[in-house]
Amino acid sequence: MSGKKIIALLLTLCLTLAAYPALAAPTRELQAIEAADEKLELLVNIAAAAIPEECYGTDACEVLEKDQAPGVYLTVQALWAAVLLTRETTWISDEEAKLLFQQIFTNGAFDPAALTGDPFMTVKDGGMEVNPAARDIAMNGAYLYAAEFDGTDVLVQCDLYYTEEEGEDVDTVPETLLTWTNHAVLSLRPAPDTEFGYTVNSISLSPCYRDGNFGDWREADNEELEYEVQVPGSLELVDETPDHWVFKNIEGDVTLTIEAKEENLSYDEALAAFLGAHPGKAVKPEPLYDAFTLMEAGEFIMVVTADEYPWTYTVTLTFPKERQTEYAFYAEIIRNAFVVWGLSHG
C-alpha cells in the first residue's frame, strides 16, 4: 500500500520495539528478507485483502492450497482489491479482468460469469464495476516481516491487521487504534514479466489472534521488586506473592509466570547456569538488555539479570503449540516491555 515502508531487496534488519516511536503500534521483529520490494508488498496486500471472511476463525485455514486454482470468492475479492489498489478506475473490461487475474495467481483462470450477485464486483457494460463500499480497503493491511526463497518460491510471513486510522503507516498508528488479526504465510512464484514480479501460489491463515488488540493490554507493576511488564488483556493475575506472579487466561491454556530470585550472580554466571540446565537449546544472549531468551514450541523463557545486581528475574510464557507464531509475537512484545527499574533492560 502506498503509505507502507518499502523493504529493500536483500534487507537484513533487526528492529526492536524500543526503536519505534512512543505509543506506536507494536510490530514483530523483522527477520532476514531475501527478496522483497514494493511490488511484492503490494501483491501481499492484495492477497490479504482477498481472503474470504469464512477463513477467519478459531482454526487455521488453507485459503489457497499449493499449486491449486483459487476459488470464486478468493478470485473476485483479489480482483476487487487489485483494482482499488492499482487502478484509477473502478470499471474494467472482461478481458482486463482476465489479464489481471493472471498477474495475481499462479494457477487457474477467471470466468466473468462467476460474478453473478457478488457484492464486491457487479457486471456492467461488458465488464465489471468494483464496489469500494463492500469493505474499507484502506484500513486493512499486511505487515511483512520475513521472506525466504525456498528454491522455487518466495515464502512470505506477515501479520494481518486493521486500523481505525485510514492511510496511516502501521509503524506510526497508536496501539489503541490498531488490531492484529492473524498470521499468514504466502508462497509467491517468481514471475518477472508480470505486474507484481510474482504470482500467488498458496495462502495459509492462522487462527484469529486472541490478544491482537494491544489497546487491551495492561501494565502490571511490581513495586517491591521494581519491575513492570505489559500483560495480554486475556490474562488475569491468579497467584500473587512479591517474588512469584502467575497470570492465566480463562481457557487455562496460556500461563505467564514472573519469578524473582535473590542471588548474586553475574550475567555470565547466570547464562552459564541456564545453558547447563538447557543443554543443546538455542538460547539467545542479549547482554545489551541484561537478558537471555529461549523460544521453543509452546514456551518462551526470558532471564533478566546483571553484574552486581541482587535479583534474577525469570519470565516464562507457555501457550498452545498450534498457536506458536501468534504467541511468539506476544513474547516479543513482553520481552521488550519488561522493564527492571534499576537496569537498562527495556
C-alpha positions as a printed Julia matrix, in Angstrom:
346×3 Matrix{Float64}:
   0.0     0.0     0.0
   1.23    3.5    -0.77
   1.97    4.56    2.8
   3.91    1.46    3.8
   7.6     1.24    4.45
   9.44   -0.23    1.46
  11.62   -3.16    2.47
  14.7    -3.09    0.26
  15.97   -6.1    -1.66
  18.19   -8.4     0.42
  17.38   -6.38    3.53
  18.55   -7.85    6.82
  17.4    -5.75    9.7
  16.6    -6.46   13.31
  14.41   -3.82   14.95
  13.13   -3.96   18.49
  10.03   -2.39   19.93
  12.16    0.11   21.8
  13.2     1.61   18.48
   9.66    2.53   17.5
   8.05    5.87   18.3
   6.32    6.21   21.66
   2.8     4.8    21.62
   3.27    3.37   18.12
   1.66    0.03   17.44
   3.98   -2.86   18.36
   5.2    -4.87   15.4
   7.15   -8.1    15.14
  10.92   -8.01   14.69
  11.95   -8.07   11.07
  13.75  -11.26   10.13
  16.03  -11.89    7.17
  14.39  -10.63    3.98
  15.87  -12.39    0.98
  13.51  -10.99   -1.62
  11.09   -8.17   -1.01
  10.28   -4.94   -2.8
   7.38   -2.53   -3.2
   5.64   -4.63   -5.88
   5.86   -7.8    -3.81
   4.44   -5.98   -0.79
   1.58   -4.71   -2.91
   0.78   -8.25   -4.1
   0.83   -9.49   -0.48
  -1.66   -6.77    0.48
  -3.91   -7.7    -2.44
  -3.83  -11.36   -1.38
  -4.51  -10.46    2.24
  -7.49   -8.31    1.28
  -8.82  -11.15   -0.86
  -9.11  -13.73    1.94
 -12.79  -14.7     2.28
 -14.49  -13.96    5.59
 -15.24  -17.63    6.28
 -11.5   -18.33    6.56
 -11.27  -16.3     9.76
 -11.99  -18.35   12.87
 -10.59  -20.4    15.72
  -8.88  -22.88   13.38
  -6.11  -22.49   10.83
  -7.25  -22.29    7.22
  -5.65  -23.21    3.9
  -7.05  -20.3     1.91
  -5.3   -21.42   -1.27
  -3.56  -24.78   -1.43
  -0.23  -25.08   -3.19
  -0.43  -25.28   -6.98
  -4.25  -25.06   -6.92
  -6.54  -22.59   -8.68
  -8.27  -20.08   -6.37
 -11.97  -20.41   -5.6
 -14.51  -17.93   -6.86
 -14.68  -15.8    -3.68
 -10.9   -15.52   -3.37
 -10.7   -14.68   -7.07
 -13.35  -11.97   -7.02
 -12.02  -10.3    -3.88
  -8.47  -10.37   -5.25
  -9.6    -8.6    -8.41
 -11.6    -6.15   -6.29
  -8.55   -5.34   -4.15
  -6.18   -5.15   -7.13
  -8.4    -2.67   -8.96
  -8.78   -0.44   -5.9
  -5.06   -0.53   -5.1
  -3.57   -0.29   -8.6
  -6.09    1.29  -10.98
  -7.51    4.8   -11.3
 -10.91    3.47  -12.32
 -13.47    1.2   -10.69
 -14.54   -0.37  -14.01
 -12.56   -2.9   -16.04
 -13.49   -4.95  -19.08
 -13.82   -8.72  -19.04
 -10.52   -9.04  -20.89
  -8.74   -6.73  -18.47
 -10.09   -8.75  -15.56
  -8.85  -11.99  -17.12
  -5.41  -10.45  -17.65
  -5.31   -9.03  -14.12
  -6.11  -12.49  -12.72
  -3.03  -13.85  -14.5
  -0.94  -11.12  -12.87
  -2.1   -12.2    -9.4
  -2.41  -16.01   -9.35
  -0.07  -18.8   -10.48
  -2.85  -21.22  -11.45
  -6.35  -21.07  -12.9
  -8.25  -18.52  -14.97
 -11.03  -16.0   -14.39
 -14.55  -16.61  -15.68
 -16.62  -13.37  -15.72
 -19.78  -15.48  -15.33
 -18.7   -16.08  -11.72
 -19.71  -12.53  -10.83
 -23.43  -13.28  -10.54
 -24.78  -11.45   -7.5
 -21.37  -10.7    -5.94
 -21.26   -7.69   -3.56
 -17.63   -6.83   -4.42
 -17.98   -6.58   -8.2
 -21.0    -6.38  -10.48
 -21.45   -6.94  -14.22
 -21.67   -3.65  -16.12
 -21.33   -2.65  -19.79
 -19.37   -5.64  -20.98
 -17.1    -5.61  -17.96
 -17.36   -5.27  -14.21
 -17.68   -2.47  -11.68
 -15.79   -2.63   -8.4
 -17.76   -1.67   -5.3
 -15.45    0.32   -2.95
 -18.13    0.28   -0.24
 -18.05   -3.52    0.05
 -15.28   -3.09    2.62
 -12.91   -0.24    3.51
  -9.7    -1.48    1.95
  -7.65    1.46    3.26
  -7.97    0.28    6.85
  -6.65   -3.27    6.37
  -3.16   -4.43    5.58
  -0.33   -6.91    5.94
   2.93   -6.24    7.79
   5.58   -8.32    6.03
   8.37   -9.34    8.4
  10.11  -12.29    6.68
  10.63  -13.56    3.15
  12.77  -16.53    2.16
  13.43  -18.17   -1.2
  13.0   -21.96   -0.93
  14.45  -22.77   -4.35
  11.16  -22.43   -6.2
   9.01  -19.85   -4.42
   9.41  -16.97   -2.02
   7.76  -17.84    1.31
   6.43  -14.66    2.86
   5.37  -14.37    6.51
   3.22  -11.46    7.62
   0.82  -10.29   10.3
  -2.57   -9.02    9.15
  -4.17   -6.02   10.83
  -6.91   -3.44   10.63
  -6.71    0.13   11.82
  -9.17    2.87   12.61
  -6.84    5.47   11.09
  -7.13    5.46    7.31
  -3.97    5.67    5.28
  -1.51    5.66    8.19
   1.77    3.71    8.22
   1.47    0.74   10.58
   4.62    1.82   12.44
   3.05    5.14   13.47
  -0.53    4.13   14.27
  -1.24    4.43   18.01
  -1.6     0.97   19.54
  -5.16    1.68   20.67
  -6.26    2.18   17.06
  -4.77   -0.95   15.54
  -5.65   -4.62   15.91
  -3.55   -7.55   14.69
  -5.9   -10.26   13.44
  -3.96  -13.23   12.03
  -0.65  -14.59   10.86
  -0.4   -15.51    7.17
   2.14  -17.41    5.08
   2.13  -16.91    1.32
   4.01  -18.8    -1.36
   4.85  -16.46   -4.22
   6.11  -17.8    -7.55
   8.71  -15.56   -9.25
   7.22  -14.16  -12.47
   9.41  -11.29  -13.67
   7.19  -10.45  -16.65
   4.07   -9.91  -14.56
   2.84   -6.67  -12.99
   4.0    -7.57   -9.48
   7.02   -9.7   -10.31
   5.43  -12.71   -8.56
   2.18  -14.63   -8.58
   0.36  -16.09   -5.59
   0.77  -19.85   -5.34
  -0.65  -20.55   -1.87
  -2.04  -18.77    1.21
  -2.22  -20.18    4.75
  -4.01  -18.34    7.55
  -3.6   -18.85   11.3
  -6.46  -18.92   13.79
  -7.63  -15.42   14.73
  -5.4   -13.76   17.29
  -6.69  -13.7    20.85
  -4.8   -10.63   22.05
  -4.11   -8.71   18.87
  -5.64   -5.51   20.2
  -2.75   -4.05   22.16
  -5.0    -1.33   23.48
  -6.45   -4.06   25.74
  -3.05   -4.99   27.19
  -2.3    -3.52   30.59
   0.75   -2.61   32.6
   1.48   -4.63   35.73
   3.88   -3.01   38.22
   5.69   -4.89   40.98
   6.81   -2.03   43.19
   8.51   -4.24   45.78
  10.76   -5.94   43.23
  10.97   -2.88   40.98
   9.81   -4.1    37.59
   6.94   -3.58   35.18
   5.56   -5.59   32.29
   2.83   -5.39   29.67
   0.33   -8.25   30.02
  -2.11   -9.52   27.34
  -5.69   -8.48   28.03
  -6.94  -12.07   28.25
  -4.65  -12.96   31.16
  -5.66  -12.46   34.79
  -3.42  -12.5    37.86
  -4.18  -15.74   39.72
  -1.17  -16.06   42.03
   0.47  -13.04   43.61
   3.36  -13.02   46.01
   6.12  -10.43   45.59
   8.56  -12.9    44.06
   6.04  -15.03   42.14
   3.33  -13.69   39.81
   1.21  -16.02   37.68
  -1.25  -14.87   35.01
  -3.66  -17.23   33.22
  -6.36  -16.98   30.57
  -9.91  -18.2    31.07
  -9.32  -21.21   28.78
  -6.45  -22.33   31.0
  -4.03  -23.0    28.13
  -1.83  -19.9    28.49
   0.28  -19.01   31.53
   2.62  -16.09   32.13
   4.87  -16.57   35.17
   7.3   -13.99   36.54
   9.68  -15.16   39.26
  12.33  -13.16   41.08
  15.17  -14.84   42.92
  17.6   -13.1    45.21
  21.09  -14.19   44.23
  24.4   -12.55   43.48
  25.26  -13.95   40.05
  26.99  -12.09   37.24
  25.31  -12.08   33.84
  27.81  -14.65   32.53
  27.3   -16.91   35.55
  23.51  -16.79   35.17
  23.79  -17.53   31.44
  26.17  -20.46   32.06
  23.79  -21.91   34.67
  20.86  -21.6    32.26
  22.79  -23.24   29.42
  23.7   -26.07   31.75
  20.04  -26.59   32.62
  19.01  -26.44   28.93
  21.76  -28.33   27.05
  21.64  -28.09   23.28
  18.91  -25.43   23.29
  19.01  -22.32   21.1
  19.49  -19.78   23.88
  19.82  -16.21   22.61
  22.1   -13.94   24.69
  21.05  -10.27   24.74
  23.62   -8.62   27.02
  22.64   -5.15   25.83
  19.33   -5.71   27.61
  20.77   -7.69   30.53
  18.79  -10.68   29.29
  18.89  -14.01   27.5
  15.94  -15.82   25.94
  14.82  -19.22   24.77
  11.92  -19.81   22.38
  10.64  -23.36   21.91
   7.4   -24.95   20.75
   4.79  -23.8    23.25
   7.19  -21.96   25.56
   9.16  -18.73   25.83
  11.65  -18.08   28.65
  13.49  -14.84   29.38
  16.01  -14.33   32.18
  16.99  -10.79   33.2
  19.99  -10.13   35.44
  23.21   -8.15   35.54
  26.57   -7.98   37.23
  26.33   -6.81   40.84
  22.54   -6.8    40.7
  20.96   -8.75   43.59
  17.97  -10.2    41.74
  17.45  -12.57   38.82
  14.07  -12.38   37.05
  12.66  -15.26   35.01
   9.69  -14.66   32.7
   8.01  -17.79   31.31
   5.16  -17.81   28.81
   3.53  -21.15   27.94
   0.9   -21.49   25.23
  -0.66  -23.96   22.74
   1.89  -25.2    20.23
  -0.59  -24.73   17.39
  -0.54  -21.0    18.16
   3.26  -20.78   18.09
   3.55  -17.88   15.68
   0.91  -15.82   17.46
   2.42  -16.23   20.91
   5.94  -15.72   19.61
   4.66  -12.28   18.62
   3.29  -11.67   22.12
   6.52  -12.95   23.66
   8.43  -10.39   21.65
   6.23   -7.61   22.97
   6.57   -8.88   26.55
  10.34   -9.13   26.14
  10.63   -5.53   25.04
   8.11   -4.25   27.59
   9.63   -5.98   30.64
  11.47   -3.2    32.49
  13.56   -3.61   35.6
  13.82   -0.12   37.01
  17.41   -0.47   38.15
  18.66   -2.0    34.88
  18.92   -0.93   31.27
  16.61   -3.72   30.08
  13.57   -2.35   28.25
